[in-house]
mmCIF file of C-alpha atoms in Angstrom:
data_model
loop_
_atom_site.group_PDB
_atom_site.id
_atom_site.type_symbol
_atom_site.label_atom_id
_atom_site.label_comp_id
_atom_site.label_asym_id
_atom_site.label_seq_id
_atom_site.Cartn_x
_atom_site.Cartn_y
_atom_site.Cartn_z
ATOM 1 C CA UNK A 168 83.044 313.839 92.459
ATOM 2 C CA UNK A 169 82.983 311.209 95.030
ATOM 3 C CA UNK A 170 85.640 308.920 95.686
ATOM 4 C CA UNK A 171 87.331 306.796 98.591
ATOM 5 C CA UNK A 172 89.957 307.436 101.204
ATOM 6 C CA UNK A 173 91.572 304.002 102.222
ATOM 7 C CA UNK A 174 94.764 305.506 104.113
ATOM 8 C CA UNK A 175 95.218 308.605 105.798
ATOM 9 C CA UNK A 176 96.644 311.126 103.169
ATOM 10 C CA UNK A 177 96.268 314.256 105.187
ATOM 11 C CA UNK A 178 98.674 315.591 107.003
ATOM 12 C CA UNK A 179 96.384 318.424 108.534
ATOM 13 C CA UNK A 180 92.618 318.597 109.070
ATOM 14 C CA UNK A 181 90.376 320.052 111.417
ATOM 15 C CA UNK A 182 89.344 317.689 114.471
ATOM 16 C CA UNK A 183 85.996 315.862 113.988
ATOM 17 C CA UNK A 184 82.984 317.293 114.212
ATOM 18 C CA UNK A 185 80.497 315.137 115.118
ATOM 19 C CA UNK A 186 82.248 312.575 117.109
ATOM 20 C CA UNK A 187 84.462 312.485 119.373
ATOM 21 C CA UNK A 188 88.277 312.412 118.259
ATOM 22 C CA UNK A 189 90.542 309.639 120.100
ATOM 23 C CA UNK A 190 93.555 311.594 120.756
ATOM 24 C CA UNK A 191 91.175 313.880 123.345
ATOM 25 C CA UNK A 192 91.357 312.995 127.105
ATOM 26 C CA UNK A 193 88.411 311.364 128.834
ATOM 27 C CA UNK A 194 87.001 309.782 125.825
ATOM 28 C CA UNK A 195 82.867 308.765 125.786
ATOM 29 C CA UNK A 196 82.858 305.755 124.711
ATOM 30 C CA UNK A 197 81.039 305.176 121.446
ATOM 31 C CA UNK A 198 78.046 303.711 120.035
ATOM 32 C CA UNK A 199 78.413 300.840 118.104
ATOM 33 C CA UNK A 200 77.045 301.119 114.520
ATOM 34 C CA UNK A 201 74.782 297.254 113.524
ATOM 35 C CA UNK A 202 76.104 296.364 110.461
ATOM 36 C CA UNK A 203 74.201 297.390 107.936
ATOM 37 C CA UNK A 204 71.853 295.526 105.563
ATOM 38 C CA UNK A 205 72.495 295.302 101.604
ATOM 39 C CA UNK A 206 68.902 297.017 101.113
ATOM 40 C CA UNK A 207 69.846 299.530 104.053
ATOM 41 C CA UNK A 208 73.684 299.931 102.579
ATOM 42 C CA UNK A 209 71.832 301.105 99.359
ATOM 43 C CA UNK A 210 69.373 303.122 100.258
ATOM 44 C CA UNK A 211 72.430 305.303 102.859
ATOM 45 C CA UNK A 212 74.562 305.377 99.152
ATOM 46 C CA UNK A 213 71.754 306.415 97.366
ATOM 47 C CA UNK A 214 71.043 309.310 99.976
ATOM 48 C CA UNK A 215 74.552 309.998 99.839
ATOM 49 C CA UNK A 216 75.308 310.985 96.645
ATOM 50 C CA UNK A 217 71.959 312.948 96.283
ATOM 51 C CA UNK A 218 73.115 314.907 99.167
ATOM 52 C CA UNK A 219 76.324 315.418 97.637
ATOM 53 C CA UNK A 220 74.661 316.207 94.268
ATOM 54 C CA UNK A 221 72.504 318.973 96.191
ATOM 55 C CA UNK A 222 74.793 320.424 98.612
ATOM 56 C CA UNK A 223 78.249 320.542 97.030
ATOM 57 C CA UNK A 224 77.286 323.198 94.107
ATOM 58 C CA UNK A 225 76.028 325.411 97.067
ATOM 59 C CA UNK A 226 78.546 325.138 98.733
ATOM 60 C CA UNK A 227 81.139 326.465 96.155
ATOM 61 C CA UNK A 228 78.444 328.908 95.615
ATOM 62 C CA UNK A 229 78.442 330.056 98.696
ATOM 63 C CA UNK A 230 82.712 329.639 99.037
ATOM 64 C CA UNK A 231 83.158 331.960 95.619
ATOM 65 C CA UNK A 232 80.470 334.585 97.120
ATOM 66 C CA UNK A 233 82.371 334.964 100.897
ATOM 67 C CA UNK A 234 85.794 334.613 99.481
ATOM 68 C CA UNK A 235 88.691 335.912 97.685
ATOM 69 C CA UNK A 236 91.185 333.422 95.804
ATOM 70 C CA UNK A 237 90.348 330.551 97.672
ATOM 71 C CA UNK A 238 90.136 327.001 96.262
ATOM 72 C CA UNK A 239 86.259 326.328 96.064
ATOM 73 C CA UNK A 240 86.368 323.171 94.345
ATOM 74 C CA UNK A 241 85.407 320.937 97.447
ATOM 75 C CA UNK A 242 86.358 316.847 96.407
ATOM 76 C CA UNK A 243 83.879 315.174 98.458
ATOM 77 C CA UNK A 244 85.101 311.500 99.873
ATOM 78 C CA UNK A 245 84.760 308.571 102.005
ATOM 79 C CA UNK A 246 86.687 307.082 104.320
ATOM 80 C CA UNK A 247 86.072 303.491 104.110
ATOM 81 C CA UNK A 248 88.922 302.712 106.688
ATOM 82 C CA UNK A 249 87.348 300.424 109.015
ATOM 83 C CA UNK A 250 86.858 300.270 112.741
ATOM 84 C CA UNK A 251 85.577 303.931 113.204
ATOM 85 C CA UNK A 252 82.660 305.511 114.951
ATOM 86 C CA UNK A 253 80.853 308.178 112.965
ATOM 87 C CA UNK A 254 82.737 310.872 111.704
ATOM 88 C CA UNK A 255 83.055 313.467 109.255
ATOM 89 C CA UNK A 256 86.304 315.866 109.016
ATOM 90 C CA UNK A 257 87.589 319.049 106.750
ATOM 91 C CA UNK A 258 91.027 319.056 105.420
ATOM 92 C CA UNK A 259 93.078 320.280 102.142
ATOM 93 C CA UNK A 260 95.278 317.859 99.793
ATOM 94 C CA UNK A 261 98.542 318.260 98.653
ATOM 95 C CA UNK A 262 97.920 320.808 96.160
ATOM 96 C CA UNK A 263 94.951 322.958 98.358
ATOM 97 C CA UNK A 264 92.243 321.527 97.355
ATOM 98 C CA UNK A 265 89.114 321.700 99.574
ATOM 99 C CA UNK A 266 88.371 318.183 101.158
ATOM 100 C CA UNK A 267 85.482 316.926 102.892
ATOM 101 C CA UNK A 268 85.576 313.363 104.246
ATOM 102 C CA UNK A 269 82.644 310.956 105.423
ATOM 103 C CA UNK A 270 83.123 307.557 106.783
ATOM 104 C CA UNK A 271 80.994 304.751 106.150
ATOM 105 C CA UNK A 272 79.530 305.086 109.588
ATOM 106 C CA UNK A 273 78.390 307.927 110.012
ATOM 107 C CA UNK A 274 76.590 307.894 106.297
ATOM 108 C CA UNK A 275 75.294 304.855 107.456
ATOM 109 C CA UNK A 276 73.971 306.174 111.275
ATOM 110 C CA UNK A 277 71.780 309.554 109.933
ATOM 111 C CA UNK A 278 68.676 309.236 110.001
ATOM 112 C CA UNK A 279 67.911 311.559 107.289
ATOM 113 C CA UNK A 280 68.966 313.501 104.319
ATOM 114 C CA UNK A 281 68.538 316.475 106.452
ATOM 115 C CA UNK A 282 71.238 315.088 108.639
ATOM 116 C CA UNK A 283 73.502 314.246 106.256
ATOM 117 C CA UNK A 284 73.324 317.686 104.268
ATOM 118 C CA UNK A 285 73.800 319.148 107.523
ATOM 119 C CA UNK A 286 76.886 317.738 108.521
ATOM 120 C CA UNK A 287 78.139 318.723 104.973
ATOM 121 C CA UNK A 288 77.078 321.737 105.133
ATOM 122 C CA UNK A 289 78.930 322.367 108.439
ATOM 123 C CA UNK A 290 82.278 320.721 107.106
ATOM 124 C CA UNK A 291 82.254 322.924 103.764
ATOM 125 C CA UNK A 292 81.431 326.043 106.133
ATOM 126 C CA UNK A 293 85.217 325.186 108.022
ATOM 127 C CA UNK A 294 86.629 325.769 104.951
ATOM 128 C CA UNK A 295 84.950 328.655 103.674
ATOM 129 C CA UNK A 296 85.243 330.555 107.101
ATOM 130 C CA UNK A 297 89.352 329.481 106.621
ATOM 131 C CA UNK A 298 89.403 327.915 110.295
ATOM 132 C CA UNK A 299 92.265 325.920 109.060
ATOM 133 C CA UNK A 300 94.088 328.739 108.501
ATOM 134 C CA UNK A 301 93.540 329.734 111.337
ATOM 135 C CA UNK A 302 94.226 327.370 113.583
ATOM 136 C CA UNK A 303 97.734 327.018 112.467
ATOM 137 C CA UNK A 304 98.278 330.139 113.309
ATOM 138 C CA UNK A 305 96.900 330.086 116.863
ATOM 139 C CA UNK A 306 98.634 327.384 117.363
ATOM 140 C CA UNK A 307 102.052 329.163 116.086
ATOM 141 C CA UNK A 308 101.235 332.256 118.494
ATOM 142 C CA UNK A 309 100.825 329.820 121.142
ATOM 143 C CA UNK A 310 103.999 327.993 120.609
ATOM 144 C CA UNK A 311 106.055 331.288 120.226
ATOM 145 C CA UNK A 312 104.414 332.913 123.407
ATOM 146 C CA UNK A 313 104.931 329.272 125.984
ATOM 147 C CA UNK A 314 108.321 328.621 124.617
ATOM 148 C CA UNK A 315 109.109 332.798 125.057
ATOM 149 C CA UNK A 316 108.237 332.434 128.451
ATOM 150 C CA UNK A 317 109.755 329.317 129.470
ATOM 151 C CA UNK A 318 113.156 330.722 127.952
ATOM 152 C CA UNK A 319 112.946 333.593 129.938
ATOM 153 C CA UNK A 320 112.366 331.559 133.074
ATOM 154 C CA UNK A 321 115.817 329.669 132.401
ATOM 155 C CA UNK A 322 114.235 326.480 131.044
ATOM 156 C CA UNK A 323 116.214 324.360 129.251
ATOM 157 C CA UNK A 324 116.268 323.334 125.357
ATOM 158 C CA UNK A 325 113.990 320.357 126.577
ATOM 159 C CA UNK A 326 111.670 322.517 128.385
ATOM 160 C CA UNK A 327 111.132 325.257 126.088
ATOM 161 C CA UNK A 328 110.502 322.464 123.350
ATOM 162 C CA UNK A 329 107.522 321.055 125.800
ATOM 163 C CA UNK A 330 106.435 324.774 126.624
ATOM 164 C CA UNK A 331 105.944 325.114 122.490
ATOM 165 C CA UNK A 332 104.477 322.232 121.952
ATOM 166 C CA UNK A 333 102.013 322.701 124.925
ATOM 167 C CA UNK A 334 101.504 326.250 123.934
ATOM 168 C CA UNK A 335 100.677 325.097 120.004
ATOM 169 C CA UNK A 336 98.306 322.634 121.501
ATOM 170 C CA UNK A 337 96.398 325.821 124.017
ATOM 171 C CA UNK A 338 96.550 328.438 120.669
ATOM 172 C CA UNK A 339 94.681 325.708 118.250
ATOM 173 C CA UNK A 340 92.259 324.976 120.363
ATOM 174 C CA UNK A 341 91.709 328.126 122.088
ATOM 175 C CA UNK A 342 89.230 328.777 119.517
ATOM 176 C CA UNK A 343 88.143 325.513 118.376
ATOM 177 C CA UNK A 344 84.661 325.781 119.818
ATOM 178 C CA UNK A 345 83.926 329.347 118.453
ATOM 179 C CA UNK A 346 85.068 327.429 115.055
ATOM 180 C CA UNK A 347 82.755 325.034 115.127
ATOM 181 C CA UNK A 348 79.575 327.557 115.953
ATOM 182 C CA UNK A 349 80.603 329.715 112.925
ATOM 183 C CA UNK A 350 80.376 326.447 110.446
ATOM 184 C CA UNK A 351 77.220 325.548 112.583
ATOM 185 C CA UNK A 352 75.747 328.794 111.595
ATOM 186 C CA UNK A 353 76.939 328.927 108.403
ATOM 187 C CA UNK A 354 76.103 325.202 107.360
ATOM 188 C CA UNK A 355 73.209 326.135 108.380
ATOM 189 C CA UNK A 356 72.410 328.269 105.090
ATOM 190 C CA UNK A 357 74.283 326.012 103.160
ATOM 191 C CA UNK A 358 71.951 323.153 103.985
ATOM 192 C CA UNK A 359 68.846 325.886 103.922
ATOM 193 C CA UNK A 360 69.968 327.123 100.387
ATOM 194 C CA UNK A 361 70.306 323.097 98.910
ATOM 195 C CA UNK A 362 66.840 322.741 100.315
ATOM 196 C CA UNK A 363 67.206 320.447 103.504
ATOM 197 C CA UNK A 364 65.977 321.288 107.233
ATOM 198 C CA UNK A 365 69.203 322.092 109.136
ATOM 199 C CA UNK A 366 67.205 322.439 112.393
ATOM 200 C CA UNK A 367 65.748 318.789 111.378
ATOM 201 C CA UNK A 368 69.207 318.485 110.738
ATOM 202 C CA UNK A 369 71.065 319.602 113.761
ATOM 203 C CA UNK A 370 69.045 316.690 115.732
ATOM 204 C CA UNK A 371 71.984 314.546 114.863
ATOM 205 C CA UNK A 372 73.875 316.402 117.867
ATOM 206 C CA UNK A 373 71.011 314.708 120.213
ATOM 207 C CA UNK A 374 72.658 311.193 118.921
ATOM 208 C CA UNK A 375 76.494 311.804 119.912
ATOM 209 C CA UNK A 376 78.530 312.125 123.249
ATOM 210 C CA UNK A 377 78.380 315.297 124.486
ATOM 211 C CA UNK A 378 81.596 316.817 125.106
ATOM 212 C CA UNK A 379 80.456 319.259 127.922
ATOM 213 C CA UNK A 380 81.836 322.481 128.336
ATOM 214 C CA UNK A 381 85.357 321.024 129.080
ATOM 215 C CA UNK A 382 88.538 323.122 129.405
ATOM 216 C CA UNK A 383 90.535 323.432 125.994
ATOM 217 C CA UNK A 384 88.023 321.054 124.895
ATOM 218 C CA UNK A 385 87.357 321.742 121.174
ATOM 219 C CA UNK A 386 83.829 321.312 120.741
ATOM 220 C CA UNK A 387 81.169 323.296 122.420
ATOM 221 C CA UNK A 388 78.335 321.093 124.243
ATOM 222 C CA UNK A 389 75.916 319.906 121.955
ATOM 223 C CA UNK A 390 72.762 321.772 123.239
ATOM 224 C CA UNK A 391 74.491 325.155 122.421
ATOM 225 C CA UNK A 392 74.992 323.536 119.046
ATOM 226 C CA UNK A 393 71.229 323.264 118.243
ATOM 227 C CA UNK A 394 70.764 326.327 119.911
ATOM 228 C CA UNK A 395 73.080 328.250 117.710
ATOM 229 C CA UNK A 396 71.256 326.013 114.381
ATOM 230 C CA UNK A 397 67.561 326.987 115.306
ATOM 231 C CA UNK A 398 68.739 330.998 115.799
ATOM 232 C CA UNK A 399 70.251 330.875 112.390
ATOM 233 C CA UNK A 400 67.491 329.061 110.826
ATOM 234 C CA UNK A 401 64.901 331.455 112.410
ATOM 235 C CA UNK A 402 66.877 334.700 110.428
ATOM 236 C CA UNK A 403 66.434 332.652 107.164
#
């Protein structure tokens, strides 16, 4: 099922995975997308839901095999809020369902159904591998550990509220890049198994800012991301 996300309904998703986010320091700026063409618009729509149709019964597959009583009925969406540069995102609505969002954008910037199933692959893999989960949980170690500390320093109510939220902020990302190899690797499958190229695929990391190697950053640089993608696809 495919549907549209006008407003921001989720209170808690994973930070986006192929561009990006705003709220991280030193920014890249963006590449603008052209508008595109009604011809262009449908043929990116067309690929779209062919991707979709392809990739999302793998990927419960896939979540039912590796799992135990989690919620494998991914609701595929897109964002059609405007003014955003490419981006796709994992979260879970209000009841725990499994959602993976697209914005028009980034549908509209791949270059290829390989791309595309990719990507999808990689934000279905974030859910299967529970990163969610446990990021929230990182980031409550973190809190509890910073605010322990600055109490026992003598810090103030003020202080130990800033330690905790600093610490939450260190825990949930502390792990943030290793995250995003593990859906690499596993989205790669996914998009193997649905019968794309993820190494074709993974060229879509050659297109965005590359966020380095940066301190608490929370994605790995983009040439370990292909480098991760082609030793995954060569064990397949």
């Amino acid at each position: 099922m495919i549907r549209y996300l006008s407003i921001p309904l989720f209170a808690v998703s994973l930070s986006a995975c192929v561009s990006t986010p705003s709220p991280e320091p030193a920014t890249p700026s963006q590449p603008s997308v052209p508008a595109p063409t009604s011809a262009n618009a449908e043929q990116a729509a067309r690929q779209f839901v062919k991707v979709v149709q392809t990739v999302e019964p793998v990927s419960e597959a896939e979540c039912r095999a590796r799992t135990t009583n989690l919620n494998c009925d991914f609701n595929i969406v897109v964002d059609d809020r405007p003014g955003q540069a490419p981006n796709a995102f994992q979260t879970l609505d209000k009841n725990g369902r499994p959602v993976l969002a697209f914005n028009i954008p980034l549908i509209a910037t791949v270059r290829n159904a390989d791309e595309l199933a990719f990507v999808m692959g990689h934000e279905a893999a974030h859910h299967i591998e529970e990163h969610l989960a446990r990021q929230q949980v990182n980031a409550t170690a973190g809190a509890l550990i910073f605010g322990g500390l600055a109490a026992i320093t003598g810090g103030g109510e003020q202080i130990v509220q800033t330690a905790q939220q600093v610490g939450a902020t260190v825990g949930a990302r502390g792990y943030s890049k290793d995250f995003e190899l593990e859906a690499d690797r596993l989205g790669t499958l996914i998009s193997h198994k649905a019968g794309y190229d993820p190494v074709r695929g993974a060229a879509f990391f050659t297109r965005i800012p590359d966020p380095g190697n940066t301190f608490l950053g929370t994605h790995p640089p983009n040439a370990s991301r292909i480098d991760t993608v082609r030793e995954a696809a060569a064990k397949l």
